[in-house]
Amino acid sequence: ISCDIGNNVCMENANYLSHYIIEDDVMIANVNELATTNYAKFGNGILKQDEDEKHRIWIEVCNENGGRSIIPFNGMLAGDAYMWSKYKDDELLMEKFKAFTHKLYDKKRGYYGVIGKRTVIKNCGILKDVWIGSDAYIKGANKIKNVTINSDAARKSQIGEGCELVNGIIGYGCRIFYGVKAVRFILAAHSQLKYGARLINSYLGNNSTISCCEVLNSLIFPAHEQHHNNSFLCASLLMGQSNMAAGATIGSNHNSRSPDGEIIAGRGFWPGLCVSLKHNSKFASFNILAKGDYPYELNIPLPFALISNDLSKDQLIVMPAYWFMYNLYAIARNEWKYHDRDARINKEQRIEFDALAPDTINELINALQLLALYTGKAFSAKKNPGKKITDKEYIKTGKKLLEANDKIISELEIVAEGLENSDRKTVIIKVQQAYTIFRELVIYYGTVQCIAQVVENDLKNFVALVKQLPSVPKRNQWINVGGQLIAEDEVQKFRKHVHAGKIKNWDDVHAFYTMQGQAYDADKFEHAFAALSEVLNISVTEFTPEIFKQILLQSVQTKMWLTDGIYESRAKDYTNPFRTMIFGNKEEMDNVWGKLEDNNFIALQQAELKNFKKKVNDLIKVLKL
């Protein structure tokens, strides 16, 4: 009924085919129903003529009560979803976003569905109100209704057997296979749903994979991995590079009479096997939780930490800098693999994958203050029990002890307040090691950014570098906007520009992301130098050639330590008797695992170290330091 059919189209057993524009070279075989209604919206949250507001599709991300709902539209980026769900106190911004979405479409009824060139649809049940790009492959789907499937020759999308997809937007280059159920969802480009995954009222960012498990009411930034049938994610904001283990239950523990709790986790969130968390909880970047049921709400401001529940002593244990002490291979490979796997062609948002970046550096500097505070309090409790002093004095005492590497620190039980909603202790362990590592990492980060500034601008002397520095370096706060780091000041300016009508549509919003991406290197350099000067306790005028040479040489030592740590953390697997006992001999182990000396990632890191050493030596000569 009422179809336009292009050249070289093959159709067989299409039982009911209505109101479709079928482009060239399409194949349709064994499809029960392929139809477009007169009110088709193809997954976009819009209304057609004479439709009531109750028919609008919203996606209830981050919160089960719908308080952070967003209106889906084709082309919605993770940054759009974040700002729409976050700034609910800004009613004008919410109205503007809604108006931007309406501008993309009109209210006219009667739009035809489209099946793009070279698309194949076979052995399917019902496809209703579906817009399909070119070069898509759809085989054995049970039902697809009110969905846009973006696909083209360079980014082919595929949908496989047993899938049921309703009210959604599917990005370019996505793959959905084997019994997937998705309702009210957006799947950003180059992501996958597999093996019975359930995705409901959620946004899944680019280059992510969910298989076997259930995800509800969540906003997930790019590079998320979740592969296990019994893992459950609900009412959460995960800010990218996250990995969910089997049995993890992130959500569902309501602490009030309504399902209004939320979990917020910074980049690199990694709940371990069978972890169960309570709403509300909040985590800094690159937090890993050891197996266990966490009975109380958590607020962990310390990054790169291992969090564990000590049942024998009934206390929470937090080990800051865990990754850098015990698993450098994993954290280095994490940032490398996501750079490597970023399959996006149109990179409208500049996603940050590096473990050391403005967001984590700010957390490290905050952690240095907190560790000094906790240490100062523990020392005072031991030496002057009952005496109360100010937090500023505690920090001063703790900092003095930690920077002197005082032996008394090993005798202290260092506890923290406000990390868990309970009366039991939260014990911070390996504080001295963490403080030393965090301080070294901030200096390393700042130095690496200075090196990049010299190299990229071809500076010939130290004076030229100093001229690049702001007179008063400012360590801005940064916001993770859908995987892209943007200075908080710029986000506030953006909101004002939306209010004032200077930003008029979603294209302008996406242009803002692009502009911020182009300015990112310069902004990151200013932030890095501000962090460096803060930790070194120097001003711009006190930044001398001698200090620069010193931190350059120190950065080489840090890079050597990081590279050695990457090798050693992987080498443990080859020497641990409980890992190797399953093999009859070394040859069997090497054939199963591959030889340690043939590990491409380790070889890459060692080559980077060699290049870094050369770059620093050349810099010292060129700048005559």
mmCIF file of C-alpha atoms in Angstrom, residues 571-586 588-589 593:
data_model
loop_
_atom_site.group_PDB
_atom_site.id
_atom_site.type_symbol
_atom_site.label_atom_id
_atom_site.label_comp_id
_atom_site.label_asym_id
_atom_site.label_seq_id
_atom_site.Cartn_x
_atom_site.Cartn_y
_atom_site.Cartn_z
ATOM 1 C CA ALA A 571 54.308 -10.225 35.283
ATOM 2 C CA LYS A 572 52.738 -11.296 38.608
ATOM 3 C CA ASP A 573 50.331 -13.477 36.636
ATOM 4 C CA TYR A 574 53.271 -15.392 35.166
ATOM 5 C CA THR A 575 54.925 -16.099 38.543
ATOM 6 C CA ASN A 576 51.999 -16.567 40.936
ATOM 7 C CA PRO A 577 51.857 -20.305 41.665
ATOM 8 C CA PHE A 578 48.079 -20.243 42.024
ATOM 9 C CA ARG A 579 47.822 -18.772 38.514
ATOM 10 C CA THR A 580 50.373 -21.068 36.900
ATOM 11 C CA MET A 581 49.406 -24.339 38.623
ATOM 12 C CA ILE A 582 46.858 -25.139 35.897
ATOM 13 C CA PHE A 583 49.655 -25.585 33.343
ATOM 14 C CA GLY A 584 51.873 -28.632 32.991
ATOM 15 C CA ASN A 585 54.864 -26.571 31.836
ATOM 16 C CA LYS A 586 55.937 -23.104 30.711
ATOM 17 C CA GLU A 588 51.718 -24.740 27.688
ATOM 18 C CA MET A 589 51.325 -21.489 29.631
ATOM 19 C CA TRP A 593 48.405 -16.859 27.521
#
